[in-house]
Amino acid sequence: MANMQEIARIAGVSLGTVSHVLNNTAKVSEPKRARVLEAVQAAGYQPSQLARGLRRDTTNMIGMVIPDITNPFFPAVVRGAEDVAFSNGYRLILCNTDNDHSKEIMHLNELRTYLPAGLIVIPSNFSDLTTQAESYRRAGSGVVCIDRLPRNWSGDSVTADNEAGAYDATRHLIQLGHTKLATITGPLHLTNAMDRLGGFKRAVKEAKLHLFPEYVQETTFDKQGGHAKTLILLRLIPRPTAIFAGNDMIALGALLAVREAGLRCPEEISIMGFDDLDLAETTNPSLSSVAQPGYQLGTTAAQILLDRRDGDTSPAKHIVLETLLHLRNSVAPPSEETNGNSSAKSRRGSKQK
Ligand code: RIB
């Protein structure tokens, strides 16, 4: 493979001139510059990012640590970060933690040794990442946490308005006439799962509905969890007439469990998701869901890092992105049969018995 000496020989210039052209470190006459670039092209020369990074004490890499690469929500977030990074000459290096905090710490510690330009983290849980972030800052790299936040996080962050999204979705179910509302939350050690439960409870409380403790089930953010917890909810008496799922994967598991139990959605039970994944349109029935801007979470985080890199020293940014309720076919007013004897409308806002 060609090296810089080879380029200098082909172009008939000094090694220093080649270095100045490639690193843009000094003005080089246009004819010489053109000869160097032609030689680079002809020899297929690719400068070593590693060597360049060591010289400058930083590379053009942005590290990104995500909790679950198999969850269809996260690719859009990564894509957003990658698009902004790539179009600004940076490259993304991706690590998956499997929601495992020790793996997360290992990735954070190791990534730092690659001298990244910055780091984007979707934390695996509520553990404090202040020490790790501090060591990045000392090395001159920014850290942005997105989607969920670690304990005591005071650095840059980008999240969706999880509380408001959950509130809107629950309020919609209540406006349809549901009074027996259940929720299957994500892991409650995650801030987004906690906030979504907070929004659900706020809407239920505002409507003066009673919330049975068993109507709140906690699980992991996946289909298996949604399936198992829905089977529990379906055995309760009175059976809930609507389920607000903490994310779309939980909602998919809920749809499956409802079908297996021989019930019809939405006629006998409504199901609402959160995320609005592409697949929400393709389920049967199609899934109503709270859309959160995954792509924008990624683009915003990457842009913050690049701004910091360009010298933005303003106080920590805490950006909260809006959600939007996407109504499809998985929610409907409760039938008289499932909701009790009197009409759904007359019970709106009343207490559950
Ligand atoms: O689907 C994965 C869930 O976990 C999403 O709702 C997202 O917010 C993430 O934290």
mmCIF file of C-alpha atoms and ligand atoms in Angstrom:
data_model
loop_
_atom_site.group_PDB
_atom_site.id
_atom_site.type_symbol
_atom_site.label_atom_id
_atom_site.label_comp_id
_atom_site.label_asym_id
_atom_site.label_seq_id
_atom_site.Cartn_x
_atom_site.Cartn_y
_atom_site.Cartn_z
ATOM 1 C CA MET A 1 0.000 0.000 0.000
ATOM 2 C CA ALA A 2 1.311 3.465 -0.903
ATOM 3 C CA ASN A 3 2.647 5.647 1.901
ATOM 4 C CA MET A 4 3.439 9.371 2.128
ATOM 5 C CA GLN A 5 7.029 8.912 0.898
ATOM 6 C CA GLU A 6 5.686 7.207 -2.206
ATOM 7 C CA ILE A 7 3.259 10.094 -2.814
ATOM 8 C CA ALA A 8 6.103 12.604 -2.413
ATOM 9 C CA ARG A 9 8.197 10.670 -4.946
ATOM 10 C CA ILE A 10 5.376 10.431 -7.528
ATOM 11 C CA ALA A 11 4.447 14.112 -7.125
ATOM 12 C CA GLY A 12 8.094 15.248 -7.095
ATOM 13 C CA VAL A 13 7.666 17.225 -3.848
ATOM 14 C CA SER A 14 9.004 16.939 -0.306
ATOM 15 C CA LEU A 15 7.414 14.792 2.387
ATOM 16 C CA GLY A 16 6.572 17.990 4.279
ATOM 17 C CA THR A 17 4.609 19.337 1.314
ATOM 18 C CA VAL A 18 2.578 16.122 1.113
ATOM 19 C CA SER A 19 1.849 16.366 4.826
ATOM 20 C CA HIS A 20 0.775 20.019 4.547
ATOM 21 C CA VAL A 21 -1.591 19.251 1.672
ATOM 22 C CA LEU A 22 -3.180 16.234 3.371
ATOM 23 C CA ASN A 23 -3.498 17.850 6.777
ATOM 24 C CA ASN A 24 -4.198 21.357 5.553
ATOM 25 C CA THR A 25 -1.507 22.698 7.895
ATOM 26 C CA ALA A 26 0.196 25.246 5.626
ATOM 27 C CA LYS A 27 -0.379 27.028 2.353
ATOM 28 C CA VAL A 28 1.007 25.107 -0.626
ATOM 29 C CA SER A 29 1.126 26.521 -4.165
ATOM 30 C CA GLU A 30 -1.786 25.397 -6.343
ATOM 31 C CA PRO A 31 0.326 23.443 -8.907
ATOM 32 C CA LYS A 32 2.100 21.494 -6.138
ATOM 33 C CA ARG A 33 -1.170 20.839 -4.348
ATOM 34 C CA ALA A 34 -2.715 19.521 -7.557
ATOM 35 C CA ARG A 35 0.305 17.198 -8.133
ATOM 36 C CA VAL A 36 0.017 15.800 -4.622
ATOM 37 C CA LEU A 37 -3.720 15.167 -4.981
ATOM 38 C CA GLU A 38 -3.190 13.512 -8.372
ATOM 39 C CA ALA A 39 -0.511 11.259 -6.877
ATOM 40 C CA VAL A 40 -2.839 10.384 -3.965
ATOM 41 C CA GLN A 41 -5.510 9.434 -6.487
ATOM 42 C CA ALA A 42 -3.174 7.458 -8.757
ATOM 43 C CA ALA A 43 -1.601 5.505 -5.874
ATOM 44 C CA GLY A 44 -4.931 4.933 -4.078
ATOM 45 C CA TYR A 45 -3.358 6.366 -0.921
ATOM 46 C CA GLN A 46 -5.490 6.237 2.261
ATOM 47 C CA PRO A 47 -4.001 8.133 5.218
ATOM 48 C CA SER A 48 -3.936 6.190 8.487
ATOM 49 C CA GLN A 49 -6.571 7.691 10.784
ATOM 50 C CA LEU A 50 -4.808 6.020 13.669
ATOM 51 C CA ALA A 51 -1.502 7.743 12.985
ATOM 52 C CA ARG A 52 -3.295 11.033 12.395
ATOM 53 C CA GLY A 53 -5.249 10.609 15.644
ATOM 54 C CA LEU A 54 -2.091 9.942 17.627
ATOM 55 C CA ARG A 55 -0.450 13.059 16.214
ATOM 56 C CA ARG A 56 -3.453 15.238 17.037
ATOM 57 C CA ASP A 57 -4.567 13.484 20.210
ATOM 58 C CA THR A 58 -8.030 13.013 18.742
ATOM 59 C CA THR A 59 -9.676 11.216 15.838
ATOM 60 C CA ASN A 60 -12.656 11.829 13.549
ATOM 61 C CA MET A 61 -14.588 9.032 15.274
ATOM 62 C CA ILE A 62 -17.731 9.484 17.321
ATOM 63 C CA GLY A 63 -18.494 6.607 19.668
ATOM 64 C CA MET A 64 -22.101 5.544 20.110
ATOM 65 C CA VAL A 65 -23.237 3.108 22.778
ATOM 66 C CA ILE A 66 -26.745 1.668 22.520
ATOM 67 C CA PRO A 67 -28.595 -0.820 24.735
ATOM 68 C CA ASP A 68 -30.162 -3.240 22.250
ATOM 69 C CA ILE A 69 -29.279 -3.427 18.593
ATOM 70 C CA THR A 70 -32.130 -5.869 17.948
ATOM 71 C CA ASN A 71 -34.798 -3.368 19.013
ATOM 72 C CA PRO A 72 -36.159 -1.717 15.826
ATOM 73 C CA PHE A 73 -36.379 1.674 17.562
ATOM 74 C CA PHE A 74 -32.620 2.168 17.823
ATOM 75 C CA PRO A 75 -31.522 1.940 14.152
ATOM 76 C CA ALA A 76 -33.299 5.216 13.374
ATOM 77 C CA VAL A 77 -31.494 6.910 16.271
ATOM 78 C CA VAL A 78 -28.136 5.591 15.065
ATOM 79 C CA ARG A 79 -28.965 6.590 11.486
ATOM 80 C CA GLY A 80 -29.662 10.160 12.617
ATOM 81 C CA ALA A 81 -26.343 10.393 14.466
ATOM 82 C CA GLU A 82 -24.483 8.777 11.556
ATOM 83 C CA ASP A 83 -25.981 11.125 8.959
ATOM 84 C CA VAL A 84 -24.846 14.229 10.845
ATOM 85 C CA ALA A 85 -21.444 12.723 11.672
ATOM 86 C CA PHE A 86 -20.790 11.538 8.119
ATOM 87 C CA SER A 87 -21.775 14.770 6.425
ATOM 88 C CA ASN A 88 -19.337 16.608 8.697
ATOM 89 C CA GLY A 89 -16.406 14.274 7.995
ATOM 90 C CA TYR A 90 -16.788 12.153 11.151
ATOM 91 C CA ARG A 91 -17.296 8.396 11.375
ATOM 92 C CA LEU A 92 -19.442 6.508 13.852
ATOM 93 C CA ILE A 93 -18.228 3.542 15.861
ATOM 94 C CA LEU A 94 -21.121 1.583 17.372
ATOM 95 C CA CYS A 95 -21.197 -0.563 20.527
ATOM 96 C CA ASN A 96 -24.099 -2.612 21.871
ATOM 97 C CA THR A 97 -24.489 -3.198 25.627
ATOM 98 C CA ASP A 98 -27.353 -5.733 25.709
ATOM 99 C CA ASN A 99 -28.703 -3.561 28.541
ATOM 100 C CA ASP A 100 -25.782 -4.811 30.614
ATOM 101 C CA HIS A 101 -24.202 -2.089 32.747
ATOM 102 C CA SER A 102 -20.824 -3.828 33.140
ATOM 103 C CA LYS A 103 -20.581 -4.206 29.354
ATOM 104 C CA GLU A 104 -21.514 -0.548 29.044
ATOM 105 C CA ILE A 105 -18.699 0.540 31.378
ATOM 106 C CA MET A 106 -16.265 -1.640 29.453
ATOM 107 C CA HIS A 107 -17.293 -0.002 26.157
ATOM 108 C CA LEU A 108 -17.049 3.505 27.627
ATOM 109 C CA ASN A 109 -13.582 2.910 29.071
ATOM 110 C CA GLU A 110 -12.266 1.261 25.946
ATOM 111 C CA LEU A 111 -13.758 3.715 23.455
ATOM 112 C CA ARG A 112 -11.984 6.559 25.237
ATOM 113 C CA THR A 113 -8.634 5.001 24.374
ATOM 114 C CA TYR A 114 -9.483 5.414 20.665
ATOM 115 C CA LEU A 115 -9.384 9.208 21.222
ATOM 116 C CA PRO A 116 -12.914 9.799 19.877
ATOM 117 C CA ALA A 117 -14.174 13.237 18.920
ATOM 118 C CA GLY A 118 -17.157 12.623 21.183
ATOM 119 C CA LEU A 119 -19.538 10.063 22.611
ATOM 120 C CA ILE A 120 -23.293 9.478 22.402
ATOM 121 C CA VAL A 121 -24.751 7.137 25.025
ATOM 122 C CA ILE A 122 -28.180 5.588 25.441
ATOM 123 C CA PRO A 123 -27.665 4.320 28.999
ATOM 124 C CA SER A 124 -28.508 0.741 29.923
ATOM 125 C CA ASN A 125 -29.855 1.742 33.335
ATOM 126 C CA PHE A 126 -29.944 4.464 35.968
ATOM 127 C CA SER A 127 -26.318 4.031 37.098
ATOM 128 C CA ASP A 128 -24.174 7.091 37.529
ATOM 129 C CA LEU A 129 -21.910 7.738 34.517
ATOM 130 C CA THR A 130 -20.433 10.991 35.849
ATOM 131 C CA THR A 131 -16.933 9.560 36.419
ATOM 132 C CA GLN A 132 -16.750 8.135 32.912
ATOM 133 C CA ALA A 133 -18.071 11.348 31.340
ATOM 134 C CA GLU A 134 -15.531 13.349 33.317
ATOM 135 C CA SER A 135 -12.653 11.338 31.914
ATOM 136 C CA TYR A 136 -13.936 12.015 28.378
ATOM 137 C CA ARG A 137 -14.181 15.714 29.136
ATOM 138 C CA ARG A 138 -10.645 15.772 30.486
ATOM 139 C CA ALA A 139 -9.519 14.189 27.205
ATOM 140 C CA GLY A 140 -11.357 16.944 25.311
ATOM 141 C CA SER A 141 -14.332 14.850 24.108
ATOM 142 C CA GLY A 142 -17.956 15.740 24.699
ATOM 143 C CA VAL A 143 -20.544 13.243 25.949
ATOM 144 C CA VAL A 144 -24.278 13.436 25.181
ATOM 145 C CA CYS A 145 -26.818 11.124 26.824
ATOM 146 C CA ILE A 146 -30.004 10.456 24.909
ATOM 147 C CA ASP A 147 -33.387 8.753 25.245
ATOM 148 C CA ARG A 148 -32.912 7.871 28.961
ATOM 149 C CA LEU A 149 -30.642 9.511 31.483
ATOM 150 C CA PRO A 150 -28.220 8.143 34.031
ATOM 151 C CA ARG A 151 -28.453 9.120 37.682
ATOM 152 C CA ASN A 152 -27.135 12.638 38.523
ATOM 153 C CA TRP A 153 -26.616 13.466 34.830
ATOM 154 C CA SER A 154 -25.827 17.148 34.426
ATOM 155 C CA GLY A 155 -24.243 17.066 30.958
ATOM 156 C CA ASP A 156 -25.849 17.502 27.532
ATOM 157 C CA SER A 157 -28.947 15.415 26.929
ATOM 158 C CA VAL A 158 -31.647 14.830 24.343
ATOM 159 C CA THR A 159 -34.843 12.987 25.230
ATOM 160 C CA ALA A 160 -38.427 12.724 23.986
ATOM 161 C CA ASP A 161 -41.195 14.182 26.110
ATOM 162 C CA ASN A 162 -42.067 10.756 27.484
ATOM 163 C CA GLU A 163 -44.389 12.017 30.203
ATOM 164 C CA ALA A 164 -46.487 14.152 27.850
ATOM 165 C CA GLY A 165 -46.604 11.425 25.178
ATOM 166 C CA ALA A 166 -47.910 8.873 27.668
ATOM 167 C CA TYR A 167 -50.378 11.392 29.086
ATOM 168 C CA ASP A 168 -51.803 12.176 25.615
ATOM 169 C CA ALA A 169 -52.173 8.498 24.763
ATOM 170 C CA THR A 170 -53.897 7.662 28.054
ATOM 171 C CA ARG A 171 -56.145 10.687 27.841
ATOM 172 C CA HIS A 172 -57.217 9.579 24.381
ATOM 173 C CA LEU A 173 -58.187 6.149 25.745
ATOM 174 C CA ILE A 174 -60.140 7.823 28.549
ATOM 175 C CA GLN A 175 -61.903 10.102 26.066
ATOM 176 C CA LEU A 176 -62.947 6.999 24.135
ATOM 177 C CA GLY A 177 -64.722 5.895 27.314
ATOM 178 C CA HIS A 178 -62.241 3.481 28.868
ATOM 179 C CA THR A 179 -62.241 3.393 32.647
ATOM 180 C CA LYS A 180 -60.399 0.139 33.248
ATOM 181 C CA LEU A 181 -56.988 1.162 32.038
ATOM 182 C CA ALA A 182 -53.880 -0.905 32.508
ATOM 183 C CA THR A 183 -50.274 -0.238 31.594
ATOM 184 C CA ILE A 184 -47.294 -2.484 30.929
ATOM 185 C CA THR A 185 -44.244 -0.376 31.600
ATOM 186 C CA GLY A 186 -40.642 -0.812 30.558
ATOM 187 C CA PRO A 187 -38.011 -1.347 33.295
ATOM 188 C CA LEU A 188 -38.735 1.292 35.921
ATOM 189 C CA HIS A 189 -35.050 1.895 36.605
ATOM 190 C CA LEU A 190 -35.014 3.659 33.212
ATOM 191 C CA THR A 191 -36.008 7.314 33.253
ATOM 192 C CA ASN A 192 -38.094 7.081 30.075
ATOM 193 C CA ALA A 193 -40.111 4.135 31.439
ATOM 194 C CA MET A 194 -40.646 6.036 34.707
ATOM 195 C CA ASP A 195 -41.732 9.179 32.871
ATOM 196 C CA ARG A 196 -44.184 7.250 30.685
ATOM 197 C CA LEU A 197 -45.716 5.704 33.803
ATOM 198 C CA GLY A 198 -45.904 9.203 35.270
ATOM 199 C CA GLY A 199 -47.859 10.477 32.227
ATOM 200 C CA PHE A 200 -50.207 7.482 32.364
ATOM 201 C CA LYS A 201 -50.909 8.044 36.068
ATOM 202 C CA ARG A 202 -51.418 11.774 35.592
ATOM 203 C CA ALA A 203 -54.167 11.190 32.992
ATOM 204 C CA VAL A 204 -55.839 8.500 35.122
ATOM 205 C CA LYS A 205 -55.742 10.711 38.206
ATOM 206 C CA GLU A 206 -56.993 13.760 36.323
ATOM 207 C CA ALA A 207 -60.008 11.711 35.124
ATOM 208 C CA LYS A 208 -60.550 10.604 38.736
ATOM 209 C CA LEU A 209 -60.332 6.947 37.770
ATOM 210 C CA HIS A 210 -59.235 4.358 40.270
ATOM 211 C CA LEU A 211 -56.022 2.548 39.380
ATOM 212 C CA PHE A 212 -55.785 -0.997 40.707
ATOM 213 C CA PRO A 213 -52.143 -1.760 41.590
ATOM 214 C CA GLU A 214 -52.338 -4.986 39.515
ATOM 215 C CA TYR A 215 -53.191 -2.877 36.461
ATOM 216 C CA VAL A 216 -49.579 -1.638 36.452
ATOM 217 C CA GLN A 217 -47.215 -4.334 35.247
ATOM 218 C CA GLU A 218 -43.498 -3.814 34.710
ATOM 219 C CA THR A 219 -41.404 -5.722 32.209
ATOM 220 C CA THR A 220 -38.468 -5.472 29.811
ATOM 221 C CA PHE A 221 -38.855 -3.417 26.617
ATOM 222 C CA ASP A 222 -39.583 -6.462 24.451
ATOM 223 C CA LYS A 223 -42.273 -8.657 22.932
ATOM 224 C CA GLN A 224 -41.804 -11.545 25.369
ATOM 225 C CA GLY A 225 -42.352 -9.229 28.334
ATOM 226 C CA GLY A 226 -45.451 -7.698 26.738
ATOM 227 C CA HIS A 227 -46.869 -11.124 26.000
ATOM 228 C CA ALA A 228 -46.316 -12.500 29.528
ATOM 229 C CA LYS A 229 -47.686 -9.413 31.313
ATOM 230 C CA THR A 230 -50.738 -9.212 29.058
ATOM 231 C CA LEU A 231 -51.651 -12.797 29.941
ATOM 232 C CA ILE A 232 -51.576 -11.720 33.605
ATOM 233 C CA LEU A 233 -53.760 -8.674 32.895
ATOM 234 C CA LEU A 234 -56.287 -10.744 30.935
ATOM 235 C CA ARG A 235 -56.851 -13.001 33.950
ATOM 236 C CA LEU A 236 -57.734 -10.077 36.255
ATOM 237 C CA ILE A 237 -61.290 -9.410 37.321
ATOM 238 C CA PRO A 238 -62.432 -6.908 36.251
ATOM 239 C CA ARG A 239 -60.410 -7.300 33.090
ATOM 240 C CA PRO A 240 -58.929 -4.035 31.770
ATOM 241 C CA THR A 241 -60.491 -2.761 28.554
ATOM 242 C CA ALA A 242 -57.380 -0.909 27.405
ATOM 243 C CA ILE A 243 -53.640 -1.401 27.745
ATOM 244 C CA PHE A 244 -51.096 1.359 27.332
ATOM 245 C CA ALA A 245 -47.822 -0.379 26.475
ATOM 246 C CA GLY A 246 -44.485 1.207 27.429
ATOM 247 C CA ASN A 247 -43.165 0.683 23.902
ATOM 248 C CA ASP A 248 -44.225 -0.900 20.600
ATOM 249 C CA MET A 249 -42.392 -4.178 21.237
ATOM 250 C CA ILE A 250 -44.399 -4.632 24.446
ATOM 251 C CA ALA A 251 -47.529 -3.753 22.444
ATOM 252 C CA LEU A 252 -46.693 -6.429 19.851
ATOM 253 C CA GLY A 253 -46.466 -9.021 22.631
ATOM 254 C CA ALA A 254 -49.795 -7.736 23.972
ATOM 255 C CA LEU A 255 -51.474 -8.102 20.562
ATOM 256 C CA LEU A 256 -50.206 -11.670 20.372
ATOM 257 C CA ALA A 257 -51.429 -12.565 23.869
ATOM 258 C CA VAL A 258 -54.863 -11.057 23.186
ATOM 259 C CA ARG A 259 -55.161 -13.107 19.999
ATOM 260 C CA GLU A 260 -54.033 -16.288 21.778
ATOM 261 C CA ALA A 261 -56.622 -15.671 24.492
ATOM 262 C CA GLY A 262 -59.314 -15.610 21.779
ATOM 263 C CA LEU A 263 -60.128 -11.931 22.340
ATOM 264 C CA ARG A 264 -60.557 -9.283 19.675
ATOM 265 C CA CYS A 265 -58.576 -6.063 19.534
ATOM 266 C CA PRO A 266 -59.940 -3.381 19.615
ATOM 267 C CA GLU A 267 -63.516 -4.676 20.109
ATOM 268 C CA GLU A 268 -62.779 -6.328 23.447
ATOM 269 C CA ILE A 269 -59.528 -4.669 24.408
ATOM 270 C CA SER A 270 -57.671 -1.633 23.070
ATOM 271 C CA ILE A 271 -53.899 -1.571 22.811
ATOM 272 C CA MET A 272 -51.744 1.540 22.497
ATOM 273 C CA GLY A 273 -47.976 1.507 21.923
ATOM 274 C CA PHE A 274 -45.126 3.986 22.253
ATOM 275 C CA ASP A 275 -42.368 4.618 19.641
ATOM 276 C CA ASP A 276 -44.448 4.362 16.444
ATOM 277 C CA LEU A 277 -42.091 1.937 14.740
ATOM 278 C CA ASP A 278 -42.575 1.366 10.997
ATOM 279 C CA LEU A 279 -44.076 -2.014 11.787
ATOM 280 C CA ALA A 280 -46.953 -0.360 13.692
ATOM 281 C CA GLU A 281 -48.682 0.094 10.328
ATOM 282 C CA THR A 282 -48.347 -3.557 9.432
ATOM 283 C CA THR A 283 -49.720 -5.314 12.526
ATOM 284 C CA ASN A 284 -53.245 -6.682 12.566
ATOM 285 C CA PRO A 285 -54.946 -4.496 13.673
ATOM 286 C CA SER A 286 -52.532 -1.678 12.895
ATOM 287 C CA LEU A 287 -51.093 -0.278 16.105
ATOM 288 C CA SER A 288 -51.954 3.140 17.530
ATOM 289 C CA SER A 289 -48.811 4.528 19.063
ATOM 290 C CA VAL A 290 -47.048 7.578 20.434
ATOM 291 C CA ALA A 291 -44.495 8.648 17.833
ATOM 292 C CA GLN A 292 -41.201 9.750 19.266
ATOM 293 C CA PRO A 293 -38.625 11.251 16.911
ATOM 294 C CA GLY A 294 -35.887 8.604 17.041
ATOM 295 C CA TYR A 295 -33.985 9.950 14.030
ATOM 296 C CA GLN A 296 -34.030 13.442 15.487
ATOM 297 C CA LEU A 297 -32.719 12.161 18.836
ATOM 298 C CA GLY A 298 -29.651 10.988 16.919
ATOM 299 C CA THR A 299 -29.181 14.065 14.714
ATOM 300 C CA THR A 300 -29.587 16.455 17.652
ATOM 301 C CA ALA A 301 -27.070 14.590 19.798
ATOM 302 C CA ALA A 302 -24.477 14.472 17.020
ATOM 303 C CA GLN A 303 -24.968 18.168 16.274
ATOM 304 C CA ILE A 304 -24.422 19.059 19.951
ATOM 305 C CA LEU A 305 -21.136 17.116 19.911
ATOM 306 C CA LEU A 306 -19.965 18.867 16.747
ATOM 307 C CA ASP A 307 -20.913 22.275 18.159
ATOM 308 C CA ARG A 308 -18.958 21.501 21.330
ATOM 309 C CA ARG A 309 -16.058 20.455 19.138
ATOM 310 C CA ASP A 310 -16.263 23.807 17.366
ATOM 311 C CA GLY A 311 -15.891 25.589 20.695
ATOM 312 C CA ASP A 312 -19.466 25.884 22.010
ATOM 313 C CA THR A 313 -18.925 26.264 25.766
ATOM 314 C CA SER A 314 -22.496 27.259 26.673
ATOM 315 C CA PRO A 315 -24.064 25.528 29.733
ATOM 316 C CA ALA A 316 -25.316 21.956 29.401
ATOM 317 C CA LYS A 317 -28.194 21.543 26.958
ATOM 318 C CA HIS A 318 -31.256 19.511 27.924
ATOM 319 C CA ILE A 319 -33.289 19.162 24.770
ATOM 320 C CA VAL A 320 -36.738 17.596 25.004
ATOM 321 C CA LEU A 321 -38.370 16.617 21.703
ATOM 322 C CA GLU A 322 -42.132 16.520 21.214
ATOM 323 C CA THR A 323 -44.101 13.335 20.671
ATOM 324 C CA LEU A 324 -47.187 12.867 18.516
ATOM 325 C CA LEU A 325 -50.118 10.495 18.920
ATOM 326 C CA HIS A 326 -50.640 8.302 15.826
ATOM 327 C CA LEU A 327 -54.074 6.756 15.840
ATOM 328 C CA ARG A 328 -54.669 3.554 13.890
ATOM 329 C CA ASN A 329 -56.977 0.571 14.408
ATOM 330 C CA SER A 330 -55.912 -0.969 17.730
ATOM 331 C CA VAL A 331 -57.930 1.429 19.882
ATOM 332 C CA ALA A 332 -61.692 1.961 19.960
ATOM 333 C CA PRO A 333 -64.373 2.776 22.524
ATOM 334 C CA PRO A 334 -65.007 -0.096 24.942
ATOM 335 C CA SER A 335 -68.022 -2.228 24.125
ATOM 336 C CA GLU A 336 -70.887 -2.165 26.629
ATOM 337 C CA GLU A 337 -70.236 -5.820 27.304
ATOM 338 C CA THR A 338 -66.559 -5.382 28.225
ATOM 339 C CA ASN A 339 -67.017 -2.134 30.089
ATOM 340 C CA GLY A 340 -69.877 -3.209 32.346
ATOM 341 C CA ASN A 341 -73.610 -2.615 31.967
ATOM 342 C CA SER A 342 -74.127 1.079 31.442
ATOM 343 C CA SER A 343 -72.902 2.910 28.329
ATOM 344 C CA ALA A 344 -69.245 3.791 28.071
ATOM 345 C CA LYS A 345 -70.133 7.431 27.623
ATOM 346 C CA SER A 346 -72.055 7.766 30.863
ATOM 347 C CA ARG A 347 -69.167 6.340 32.851
ATOM 348 C CA ARG A 348 -66.583 8.689 31.428
ATOM 349 C CA GLY A 349 -64.645 10.274 34.251
ATOM 350 C CA SER A 350 -66.256 8.122 36.918
ATOM 351 C CA LYS A 351 -64.473 5.925 39.443
ATOM 352 C CA GLN A 352 -63.825 2.268 38.771
ATOM 353 C CA LYS A 353 -65.570 -0.112 41.085
HETATM 354 O O1 RIB B 1 -38.191 0.393 22.147
HETATM 355 C C1 RIB B 1 -37.114 0.743 22.941
HETATM 356 C C2 RIB B 1 -37.531 1.719 23.952
HETATM 357 O O2 RIB B 1 -36.464 1.938 24.751
HETATM 358 C C3 RIB B 1 -37.945 2.987 23.307
HETATM 359 O O3 RIB B 1 -39.215 3.335 23.704
HETATM 360 C C4 RIB B 1 -36.906 3.940 23.635
HETATM 361 O O4 RIB B 1 -37.393 5.115 24.169
HETATM 362 C C5 RIB B 1 -35.929 3.142 24.436
HETATM 363 O O5 RIB B 1 -35.433 3.688 25.579
#
